[in-house]
Structures are given as C-alpha cells and as structure tokens.
mmCIF file of C-alpha atoms in Angstrom:
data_model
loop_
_atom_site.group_PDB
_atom_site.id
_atom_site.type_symbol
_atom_site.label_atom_id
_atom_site.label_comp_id
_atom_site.label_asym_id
_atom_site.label_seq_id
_atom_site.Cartn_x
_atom_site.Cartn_y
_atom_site.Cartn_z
ATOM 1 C CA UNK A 1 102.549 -9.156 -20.804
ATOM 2 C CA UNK A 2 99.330 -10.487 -21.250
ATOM 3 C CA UNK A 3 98.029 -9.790 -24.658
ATOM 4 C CA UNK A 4 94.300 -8.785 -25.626
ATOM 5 C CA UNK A 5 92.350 -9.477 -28.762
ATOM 6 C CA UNK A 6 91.792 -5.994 -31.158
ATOM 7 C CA UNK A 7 89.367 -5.415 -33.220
ATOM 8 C CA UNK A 8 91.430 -6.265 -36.266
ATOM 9 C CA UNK A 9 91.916 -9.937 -34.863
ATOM 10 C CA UNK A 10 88.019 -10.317 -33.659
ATOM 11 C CA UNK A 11 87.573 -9.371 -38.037
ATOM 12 C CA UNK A 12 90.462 -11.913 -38.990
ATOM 13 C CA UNK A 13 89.058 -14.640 -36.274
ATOM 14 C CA UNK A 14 85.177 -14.691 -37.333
ATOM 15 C CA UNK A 15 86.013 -14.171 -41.204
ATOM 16 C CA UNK A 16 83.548 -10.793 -41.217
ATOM 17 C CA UNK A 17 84.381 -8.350 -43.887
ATOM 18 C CA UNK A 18 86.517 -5.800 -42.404
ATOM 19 C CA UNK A 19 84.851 -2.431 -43.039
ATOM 20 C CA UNK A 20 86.683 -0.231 -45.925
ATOM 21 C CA UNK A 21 88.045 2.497 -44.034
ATOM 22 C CA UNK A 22 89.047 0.127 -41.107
ATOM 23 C CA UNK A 23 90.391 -1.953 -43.409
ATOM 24 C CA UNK A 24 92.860 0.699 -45.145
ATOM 25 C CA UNK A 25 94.168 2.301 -41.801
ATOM 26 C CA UNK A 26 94.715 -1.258 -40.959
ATOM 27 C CA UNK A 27 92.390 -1.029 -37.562
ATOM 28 C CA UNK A 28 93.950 2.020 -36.451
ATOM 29 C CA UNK A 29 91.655 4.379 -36.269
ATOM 30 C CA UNK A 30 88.261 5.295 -34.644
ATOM 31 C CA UNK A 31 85.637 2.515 -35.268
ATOM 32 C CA UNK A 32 82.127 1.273 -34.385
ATOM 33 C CA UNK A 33 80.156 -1.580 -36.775
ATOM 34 C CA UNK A 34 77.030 -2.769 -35.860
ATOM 35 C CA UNK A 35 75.189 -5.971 -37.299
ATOM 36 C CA UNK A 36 72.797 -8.934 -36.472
ATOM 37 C CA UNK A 37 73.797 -12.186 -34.516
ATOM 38 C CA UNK A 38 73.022 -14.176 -37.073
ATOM 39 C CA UNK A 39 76.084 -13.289 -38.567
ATOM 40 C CA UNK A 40 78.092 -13.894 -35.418
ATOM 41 C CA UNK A 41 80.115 -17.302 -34.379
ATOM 42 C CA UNK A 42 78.524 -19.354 -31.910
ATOM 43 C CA UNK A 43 81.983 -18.955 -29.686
ATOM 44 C CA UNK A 44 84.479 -16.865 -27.931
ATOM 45 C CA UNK A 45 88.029 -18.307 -26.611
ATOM 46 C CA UNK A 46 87.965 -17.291 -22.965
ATOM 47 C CA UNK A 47 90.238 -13.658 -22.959
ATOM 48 C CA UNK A 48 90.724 -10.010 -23.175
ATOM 49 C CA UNK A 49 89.632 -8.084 -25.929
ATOM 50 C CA UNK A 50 90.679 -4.149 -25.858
ATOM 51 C CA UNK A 51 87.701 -3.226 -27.656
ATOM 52 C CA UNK A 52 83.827 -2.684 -26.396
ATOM 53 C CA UNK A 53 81.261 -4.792 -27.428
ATOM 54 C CA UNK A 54 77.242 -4.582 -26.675
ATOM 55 C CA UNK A 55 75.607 -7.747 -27.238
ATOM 56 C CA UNK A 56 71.795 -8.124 -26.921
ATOM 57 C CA UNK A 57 70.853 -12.003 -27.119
ATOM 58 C CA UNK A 58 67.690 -14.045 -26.860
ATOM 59 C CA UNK A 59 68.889 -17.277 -27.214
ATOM 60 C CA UNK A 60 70.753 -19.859 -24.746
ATOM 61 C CA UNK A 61 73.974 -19.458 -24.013
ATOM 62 C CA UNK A 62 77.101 -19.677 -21.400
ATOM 63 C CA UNK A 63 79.285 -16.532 -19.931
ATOM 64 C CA UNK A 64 82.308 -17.887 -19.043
ATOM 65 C CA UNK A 65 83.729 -15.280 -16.260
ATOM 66 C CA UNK A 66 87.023 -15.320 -14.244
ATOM 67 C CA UNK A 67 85.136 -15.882 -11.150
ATOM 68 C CA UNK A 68 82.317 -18.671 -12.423
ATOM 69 C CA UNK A 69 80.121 -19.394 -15.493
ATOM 70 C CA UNK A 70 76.734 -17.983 -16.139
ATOM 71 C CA UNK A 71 74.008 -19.694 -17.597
ATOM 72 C CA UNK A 72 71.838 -17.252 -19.984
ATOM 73 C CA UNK A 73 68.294 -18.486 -20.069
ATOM 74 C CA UNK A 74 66.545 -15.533 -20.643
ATOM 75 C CA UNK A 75 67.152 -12.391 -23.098
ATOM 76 C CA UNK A 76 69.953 -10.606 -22.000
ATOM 77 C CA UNK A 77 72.511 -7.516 -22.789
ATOM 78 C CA UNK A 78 75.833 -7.804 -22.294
ATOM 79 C CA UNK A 79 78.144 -5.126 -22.077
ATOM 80 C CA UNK A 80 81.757 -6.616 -22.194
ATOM 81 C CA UNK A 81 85.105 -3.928 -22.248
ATOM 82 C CA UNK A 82 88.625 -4.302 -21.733
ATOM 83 C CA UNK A 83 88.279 -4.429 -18.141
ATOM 84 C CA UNK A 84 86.902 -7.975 -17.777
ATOM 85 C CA UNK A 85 88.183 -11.181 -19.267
ATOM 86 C CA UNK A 86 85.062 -13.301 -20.758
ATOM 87 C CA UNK A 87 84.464 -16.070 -23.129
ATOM 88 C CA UNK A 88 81.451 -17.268 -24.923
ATOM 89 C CA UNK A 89 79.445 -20.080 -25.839
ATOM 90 C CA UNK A 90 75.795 -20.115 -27.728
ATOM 91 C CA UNK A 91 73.699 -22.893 -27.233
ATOM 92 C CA UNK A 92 71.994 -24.016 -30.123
ATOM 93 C CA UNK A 93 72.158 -22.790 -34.125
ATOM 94 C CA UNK A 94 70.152 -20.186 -33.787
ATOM 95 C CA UNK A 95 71.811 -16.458 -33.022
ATOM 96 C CA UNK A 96 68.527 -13.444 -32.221
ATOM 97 C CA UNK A 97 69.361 -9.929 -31.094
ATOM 98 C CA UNK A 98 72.455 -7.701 -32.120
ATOM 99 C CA UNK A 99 75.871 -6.733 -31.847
ATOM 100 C CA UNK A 100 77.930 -3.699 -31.895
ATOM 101 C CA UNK A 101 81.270 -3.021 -31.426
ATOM 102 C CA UNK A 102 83.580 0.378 -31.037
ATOM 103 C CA UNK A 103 87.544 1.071 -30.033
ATOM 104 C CA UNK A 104 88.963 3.246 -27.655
ATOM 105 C CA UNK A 105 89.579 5.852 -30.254
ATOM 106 C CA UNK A 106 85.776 6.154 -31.324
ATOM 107 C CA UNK A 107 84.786 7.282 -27.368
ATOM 108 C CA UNK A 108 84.565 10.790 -26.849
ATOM 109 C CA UNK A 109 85.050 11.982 -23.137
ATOM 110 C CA UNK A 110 81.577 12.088 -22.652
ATOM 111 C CA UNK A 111 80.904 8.841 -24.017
ATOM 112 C CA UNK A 112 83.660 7.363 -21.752
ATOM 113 C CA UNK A 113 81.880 9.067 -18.807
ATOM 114 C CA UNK A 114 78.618 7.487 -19.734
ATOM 115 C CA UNK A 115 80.251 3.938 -19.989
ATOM 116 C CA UNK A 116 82.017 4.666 -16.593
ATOM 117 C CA UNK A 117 78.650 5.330 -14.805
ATOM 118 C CA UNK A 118 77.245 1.980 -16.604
ATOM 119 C CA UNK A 119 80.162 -0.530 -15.119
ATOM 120 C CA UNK A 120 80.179 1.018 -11.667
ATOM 121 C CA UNK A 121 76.897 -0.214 -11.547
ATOM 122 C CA UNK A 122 78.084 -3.717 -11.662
ATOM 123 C CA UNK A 123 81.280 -3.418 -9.637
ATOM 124 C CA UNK A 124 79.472 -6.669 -6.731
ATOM 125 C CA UNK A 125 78.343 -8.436 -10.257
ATOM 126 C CA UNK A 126 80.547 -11.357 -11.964
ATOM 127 C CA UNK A 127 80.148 -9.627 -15.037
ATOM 128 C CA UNK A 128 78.334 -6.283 -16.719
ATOM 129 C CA UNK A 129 74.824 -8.576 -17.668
ATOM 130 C CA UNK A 130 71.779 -7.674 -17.190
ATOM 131 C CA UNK A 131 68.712 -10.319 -17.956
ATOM 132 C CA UNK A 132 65.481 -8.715 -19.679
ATOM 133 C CA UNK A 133 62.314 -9.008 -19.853
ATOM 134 C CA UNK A 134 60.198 -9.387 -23.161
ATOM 135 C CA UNK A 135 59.367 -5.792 -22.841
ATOM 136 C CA UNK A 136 62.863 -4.751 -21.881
ATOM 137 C CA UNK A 137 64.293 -6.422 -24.451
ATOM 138 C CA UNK A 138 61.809 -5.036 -27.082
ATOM 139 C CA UNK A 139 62.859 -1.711 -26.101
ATOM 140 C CA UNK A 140 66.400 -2.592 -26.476
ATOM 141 C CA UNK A 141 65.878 -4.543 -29.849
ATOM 142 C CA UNK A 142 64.045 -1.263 -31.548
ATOM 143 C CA UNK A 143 67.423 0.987 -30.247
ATOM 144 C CA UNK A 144 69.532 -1.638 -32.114
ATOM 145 C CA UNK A 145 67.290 -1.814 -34.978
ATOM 146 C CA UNK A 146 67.573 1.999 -35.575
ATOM 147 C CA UNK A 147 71.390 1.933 -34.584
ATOM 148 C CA UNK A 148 71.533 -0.716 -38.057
ATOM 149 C CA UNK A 149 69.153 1.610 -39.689
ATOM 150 C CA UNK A 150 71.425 4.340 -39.247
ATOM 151 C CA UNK A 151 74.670 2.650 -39.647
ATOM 152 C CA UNK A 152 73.714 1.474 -43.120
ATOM 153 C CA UNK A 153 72.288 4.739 -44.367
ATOM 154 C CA UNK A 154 73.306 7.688 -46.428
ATOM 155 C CA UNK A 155 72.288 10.118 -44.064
ATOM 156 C CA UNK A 156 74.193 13.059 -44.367
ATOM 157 C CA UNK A 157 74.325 12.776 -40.326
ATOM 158 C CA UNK A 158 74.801 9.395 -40.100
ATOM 159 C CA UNK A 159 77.491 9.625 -37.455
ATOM 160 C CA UNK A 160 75.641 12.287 -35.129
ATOM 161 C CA UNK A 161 72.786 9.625 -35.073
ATOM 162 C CA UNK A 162 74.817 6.747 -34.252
ATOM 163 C CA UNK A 163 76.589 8.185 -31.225
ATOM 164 C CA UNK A 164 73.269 9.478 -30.349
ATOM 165 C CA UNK A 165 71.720 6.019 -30.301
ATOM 166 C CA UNK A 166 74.622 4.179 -28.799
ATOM 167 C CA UNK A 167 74.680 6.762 -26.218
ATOM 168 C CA UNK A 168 70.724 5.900 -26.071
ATOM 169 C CA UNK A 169 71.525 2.755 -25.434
ATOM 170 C CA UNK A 170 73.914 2.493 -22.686
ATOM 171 C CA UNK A 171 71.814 4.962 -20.734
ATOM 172 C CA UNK A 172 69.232 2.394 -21.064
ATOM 173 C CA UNK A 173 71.406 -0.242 -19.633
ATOM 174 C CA UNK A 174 71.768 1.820 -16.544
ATOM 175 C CA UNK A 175 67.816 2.775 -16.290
ATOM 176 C CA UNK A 176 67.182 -1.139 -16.323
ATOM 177 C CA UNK A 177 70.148 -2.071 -14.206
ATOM 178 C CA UNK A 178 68.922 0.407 -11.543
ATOM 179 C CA UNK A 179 65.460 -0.736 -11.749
ATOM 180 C CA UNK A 180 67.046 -3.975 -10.957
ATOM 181 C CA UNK A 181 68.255 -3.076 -7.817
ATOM 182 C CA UNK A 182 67.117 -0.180 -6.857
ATOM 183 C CA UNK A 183 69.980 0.082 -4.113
ATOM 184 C CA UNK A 184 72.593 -0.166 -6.682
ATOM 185 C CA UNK A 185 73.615 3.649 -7.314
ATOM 186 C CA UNK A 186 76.881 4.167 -9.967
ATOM 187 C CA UNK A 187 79.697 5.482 -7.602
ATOM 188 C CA UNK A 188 81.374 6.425 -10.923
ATOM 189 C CA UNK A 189 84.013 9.204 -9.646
ATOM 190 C CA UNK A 190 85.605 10.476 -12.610
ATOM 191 C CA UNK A 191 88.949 11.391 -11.620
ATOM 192 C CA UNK A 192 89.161 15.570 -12.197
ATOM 193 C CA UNK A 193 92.549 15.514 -13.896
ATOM 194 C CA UNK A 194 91.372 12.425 -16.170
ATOM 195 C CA UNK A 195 88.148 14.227 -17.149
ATOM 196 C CA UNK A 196 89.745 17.564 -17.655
ATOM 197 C CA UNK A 197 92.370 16.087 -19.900
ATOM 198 C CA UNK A 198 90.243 14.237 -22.189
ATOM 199 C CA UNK A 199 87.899 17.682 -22.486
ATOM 200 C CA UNK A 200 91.375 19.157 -24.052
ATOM 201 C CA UNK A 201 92.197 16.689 -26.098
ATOM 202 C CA UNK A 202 88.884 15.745 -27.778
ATOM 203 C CA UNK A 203 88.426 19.589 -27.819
ATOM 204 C CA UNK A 204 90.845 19.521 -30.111
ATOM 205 C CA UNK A 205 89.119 17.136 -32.660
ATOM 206 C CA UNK A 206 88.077 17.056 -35.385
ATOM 207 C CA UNK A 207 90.550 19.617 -37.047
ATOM 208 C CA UNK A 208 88.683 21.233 -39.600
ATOM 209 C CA UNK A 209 90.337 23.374 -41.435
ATOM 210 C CA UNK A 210 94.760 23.344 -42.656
ATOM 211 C CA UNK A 211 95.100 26.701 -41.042
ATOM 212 C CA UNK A 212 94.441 25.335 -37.440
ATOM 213 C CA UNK A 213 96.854 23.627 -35.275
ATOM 214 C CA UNK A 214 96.632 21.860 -32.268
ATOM 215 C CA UNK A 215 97.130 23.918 -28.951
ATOM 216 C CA UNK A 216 98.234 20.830 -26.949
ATOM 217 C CA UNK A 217 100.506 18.544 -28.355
ATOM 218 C CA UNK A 218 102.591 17.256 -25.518
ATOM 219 C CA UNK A 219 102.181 15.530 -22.033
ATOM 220 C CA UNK A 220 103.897 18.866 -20.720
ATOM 221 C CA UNK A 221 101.559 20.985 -22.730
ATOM 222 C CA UNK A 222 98.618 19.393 -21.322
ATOM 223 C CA UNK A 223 99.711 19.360 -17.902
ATOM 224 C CA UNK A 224 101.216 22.891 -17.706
ATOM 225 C CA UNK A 225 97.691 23.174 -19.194
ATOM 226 C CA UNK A 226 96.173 21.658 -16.513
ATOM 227 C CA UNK A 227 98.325 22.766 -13.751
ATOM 228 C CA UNK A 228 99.680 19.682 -12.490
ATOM 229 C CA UNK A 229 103.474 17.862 -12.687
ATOM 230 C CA UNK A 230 103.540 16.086 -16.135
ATOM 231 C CA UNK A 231 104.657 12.810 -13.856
ATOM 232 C CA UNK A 232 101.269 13.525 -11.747
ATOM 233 C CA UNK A 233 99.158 13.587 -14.946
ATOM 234 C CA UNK A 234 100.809 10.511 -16.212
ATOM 235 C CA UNK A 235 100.572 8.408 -13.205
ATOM 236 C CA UNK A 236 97.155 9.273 -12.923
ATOM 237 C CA UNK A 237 96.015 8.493 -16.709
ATOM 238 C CA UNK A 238 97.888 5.102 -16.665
ATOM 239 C CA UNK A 239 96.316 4.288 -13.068
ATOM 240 C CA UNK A 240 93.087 4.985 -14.624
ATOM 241 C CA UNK A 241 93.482 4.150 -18.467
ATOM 242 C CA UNK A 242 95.914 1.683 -18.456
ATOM 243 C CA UNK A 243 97.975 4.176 -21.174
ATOM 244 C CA UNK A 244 100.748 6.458 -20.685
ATOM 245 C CA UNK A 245 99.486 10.396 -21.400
ATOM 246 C CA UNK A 246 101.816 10.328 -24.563
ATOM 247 C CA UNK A 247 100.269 6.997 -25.932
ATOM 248 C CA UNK A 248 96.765 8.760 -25.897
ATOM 249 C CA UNK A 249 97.660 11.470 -27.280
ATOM 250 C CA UNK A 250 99.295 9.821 -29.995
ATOM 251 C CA UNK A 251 96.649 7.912 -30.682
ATOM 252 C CA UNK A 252 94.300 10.340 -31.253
ATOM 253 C CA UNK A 253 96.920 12.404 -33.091
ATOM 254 C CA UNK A 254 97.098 8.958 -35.861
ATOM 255 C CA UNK A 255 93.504 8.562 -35.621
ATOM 256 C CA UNK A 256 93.224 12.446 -37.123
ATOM 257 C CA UNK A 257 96.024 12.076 -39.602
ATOM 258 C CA UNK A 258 94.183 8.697 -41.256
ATOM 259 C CA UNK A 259 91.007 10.794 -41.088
ATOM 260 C CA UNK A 260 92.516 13.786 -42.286
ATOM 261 C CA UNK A 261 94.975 11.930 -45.194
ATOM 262 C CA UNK A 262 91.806 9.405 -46.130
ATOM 263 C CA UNK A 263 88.743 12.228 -46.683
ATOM 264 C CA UNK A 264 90.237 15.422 -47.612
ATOM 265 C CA UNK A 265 92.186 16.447 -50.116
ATOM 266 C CA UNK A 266 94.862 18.590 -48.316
ATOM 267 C CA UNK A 267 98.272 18.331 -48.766
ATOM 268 C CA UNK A 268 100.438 15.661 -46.272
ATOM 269 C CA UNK A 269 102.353 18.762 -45.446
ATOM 270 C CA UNK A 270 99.407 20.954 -44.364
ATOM 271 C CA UNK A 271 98.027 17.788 -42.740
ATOM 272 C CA UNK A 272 101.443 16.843 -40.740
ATOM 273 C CA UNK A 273 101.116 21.268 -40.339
ATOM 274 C CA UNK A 274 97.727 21.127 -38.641
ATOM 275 C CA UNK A 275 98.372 18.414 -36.355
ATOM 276 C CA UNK A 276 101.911 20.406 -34.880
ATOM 277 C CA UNK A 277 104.495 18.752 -37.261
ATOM 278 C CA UNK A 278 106.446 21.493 -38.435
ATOM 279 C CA UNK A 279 108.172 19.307 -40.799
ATOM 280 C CA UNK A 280 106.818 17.169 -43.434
ATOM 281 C CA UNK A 281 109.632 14.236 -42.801
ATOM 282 C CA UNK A 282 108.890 13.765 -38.834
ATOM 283 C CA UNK A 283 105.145 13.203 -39.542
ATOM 284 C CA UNK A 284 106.286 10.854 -42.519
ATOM 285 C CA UNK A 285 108.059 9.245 -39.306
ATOM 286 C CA UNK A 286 105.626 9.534 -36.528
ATOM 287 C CA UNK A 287 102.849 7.908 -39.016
ATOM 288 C CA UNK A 288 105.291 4.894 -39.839
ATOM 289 C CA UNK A 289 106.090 4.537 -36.175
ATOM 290 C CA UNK A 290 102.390 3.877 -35.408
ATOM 291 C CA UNK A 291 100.765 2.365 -38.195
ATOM 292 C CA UNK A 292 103.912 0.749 -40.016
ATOM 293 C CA UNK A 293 102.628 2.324 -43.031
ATOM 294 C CA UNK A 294 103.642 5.971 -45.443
ATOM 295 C CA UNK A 295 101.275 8.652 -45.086
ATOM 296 C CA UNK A 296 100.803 8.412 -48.972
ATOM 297 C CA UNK A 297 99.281 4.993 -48.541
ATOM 298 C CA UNK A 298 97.049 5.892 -46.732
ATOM 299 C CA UNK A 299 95.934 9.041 -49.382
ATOM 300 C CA UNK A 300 95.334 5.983 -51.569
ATOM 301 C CA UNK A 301 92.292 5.378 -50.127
ATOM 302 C CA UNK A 302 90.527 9.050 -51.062
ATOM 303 C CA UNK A 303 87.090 8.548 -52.960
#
C-alpha cells in the first residue's frame, strides 16, 4: 500500500515546532497552523501527503507533477490535497508568501464542499495552481496576513475567524480560477448520501455538555439513519473518501475525546459517557486502539 506523508512527519521532516496540543494528541486530532515561507524548506520529496496545504509563493520555483513539471515564474497559489502526488523545489534562498496547512479532521462538511467545488475546477489542469497577478496576489497576501493575525491572537473567537478566513480564501481561489477561464464551471456533484452523512456526523460535534450523547454512533445507525443498506453507505464513502464509514466515524469520535479529555475538566467516565461508551474500560480501549496512548495521558495536558 502506498504510504502518504501526515502532518506529524511534514513537523518531524522540516524540524518546525510541533504545535502544543498537536503535539500531546500525537497528530491525532483536528489541526490547521499557518506561518510565513520564510520558515519553510526550500524542498519537497516527490509524494503523497494526506493532509491539505495552501501555499501562496512569489518566488521561483519547480512543481514536480505525475504528468510533467511546472515552472513557477510568476506569483502563484497552490492548493495541494491528498488527491494529487507533488513534489517541490524553490529556486533561490529567498521564500515570500505563506503557508497553511489543516487535516482531514479539522474540515467540516461544508468546508469539504467548498474544497470540492475548488478542485473540480482543475480536473483538465496538471495540478490545482493558479498563477497571479500583482493585484491578485495582493489580495491573497492580505487574507493570509489576517489568517496569521488571527492564528496568533487571543481572540476569544479565534477559531470562528480562522475558518472564516480560510473559507475566504479558497472561495477566492475559485473567483480567480474562474476568471481564468471563464468556461471552466466546478462540476462538483456532491454525492447525496456523502453530504447527508457528514451533516450527521459533524452535527454531532462539538459535544458540549456530559449529559449529551451521541445519536449516531455506528455505520448501521447512520445508515438506518439515512435510509440506505449500511454496505451501500460504505461503498459509497470509501469510493468517495477513500475511508471506510467506521474509520470516519472513529476518527471524529478520537478527535472529540482528545478535545474533550485535553480542555475540560470532566470526568474520563462522563467523557467515554457522552461519546456512547457505556463503560469506562472500552473507551480506555477504543482510545489505545487509535492513538496508542491512555486516556489519562492525554488529561495530562489540561491548563
């Protein structure tokens, strides 16, 4: 099986400092960073990464795609995803523009929508890259700068505003890319089921409060829920997703708990309670199944 690069290997590989609360779940839960290219390696080994990445650049450089290599001359955003292998090479010392980068597990369904109409815009492209002009990329450059802005605040809405702003942003990419080529319309289809089963699940989150437990827990909940054969549903998200309907669901079930067990100061029984574990020991065991780690380890972490 071909194997991708995470986002806790891209923070081993450049040396960055891994972000605290990244850094205690061990990468994973939700995630998004954001930071300057001057603080970014000049190189990328040619692969898959399973996170996103937005990169807006100014200086030289080569895109090394699975069909060719691009020469970038002229500022540019790139907006790279599982979906496409790439590798990267800057030409030159000097790094301008920004990067950010987010997992899986940070995307809402409508922020997964938005990204879906973005890449079917580039479906006859070698790659998701769109070249700018000064005054594109100065629109582009003040979005970043207030993404940063945000990022490194102590706004009490700090994370409203960034999702706002990254949302901003890739909406941006498809104005541009459309004004492009003006022929180019997204053909983004959402698949129904897919859409409707993401709606449940991120319905669900965040759980805010030890008396509530999750309606849907299981791939048969969600698709008596949605009133299609559990096989159906699951054929359909790993057609689309890549990921069986219980591996998303666990996911975003672990990416709660490490939330839930890291920033409040309820009990590992009413967490492992709120999140459909009737029993304290088989959420001890579902956490060490996917993080390799004991729930208490993890309440370490609580400022």
């Amino acid at each position: 099986m071909e194997n991708s690069e995470s986002l806790w290997q891209y923070y081993q590989r450049t040396k960055k400092q891994i972000p605290e609360d990244f850094l205690a779940s061990r990468g994973t839960t939700s995630h998004f960073n954001v930071m300057q290219r001057f603080s970014c390696t000049g190189s990328l080994p040619f692969q898959r990464i399973d996170y996103y990445k937005i990169c807006l650049i100014k200086n030289a450089a080569l895109l090394h795609t699975e069909s060719k290599t691009v020469a970038i001359n002229t500022p540019s955003i790139v907006f790279s995803s599982p979906e496409k292998k790439y590798g990267w090479e800057s030409l030159g010392d000097e790094q301008i523009g920004f990067i950010c980068l987010f997992n899986d597990a940070y995307l809402s369904a409508e922020l997964k929508a938005s990204l879906k109409k973005l890449y079917s815009l580039f479906q006859n492209s070698v790659y998701p890259l769109i070249t700018l002009s000064e005054e594109e990329y100065a629109i582009f450059n003040q979005y970043f700068q207030r993404l940063e802005d945000e990022y490194t605040s102590d706004f009490e809405y700090k994370t409203e505003g960034i999702y706002y702003l990254l949302k901003l942003i890739i909406y941006q990419g498809i104005k541009t890319q459309i004004n492009h080529c003006p022929k180019v319309k997204s053909t983004s289809n959402i698949n129904p089921i897919v859409s409707k089963f993401m709606q449940l699940l991120d319905g669900q989150f965040p759980v805010d409060s030890p008396l509530n437990e999750l309606k849907y827990k299981s791939a048969s909940e969600f698709a008596e829920a949605l009133h299609v054969h559990v096989n159906h549903l699951n054929h359909t998200l790993k057609t689309i997703t890549g990921k069986s309907t219980t591996q998303i669901i666990n996911e975003k079930i672990t990416a709660e708990a490490i939330d839930l067990l890291s920033n409040t100061d309820w009990s590992i029984t009413e967490i492992g309670n709120s999140l459909g574990f009737e029993y304290l020991q088989h959420f001890t065991l579902f956490i060490k199944k996917q993080t390799g780690k004991n729930p208490k380890s993890f309440r370490s972490v609580v400022v």
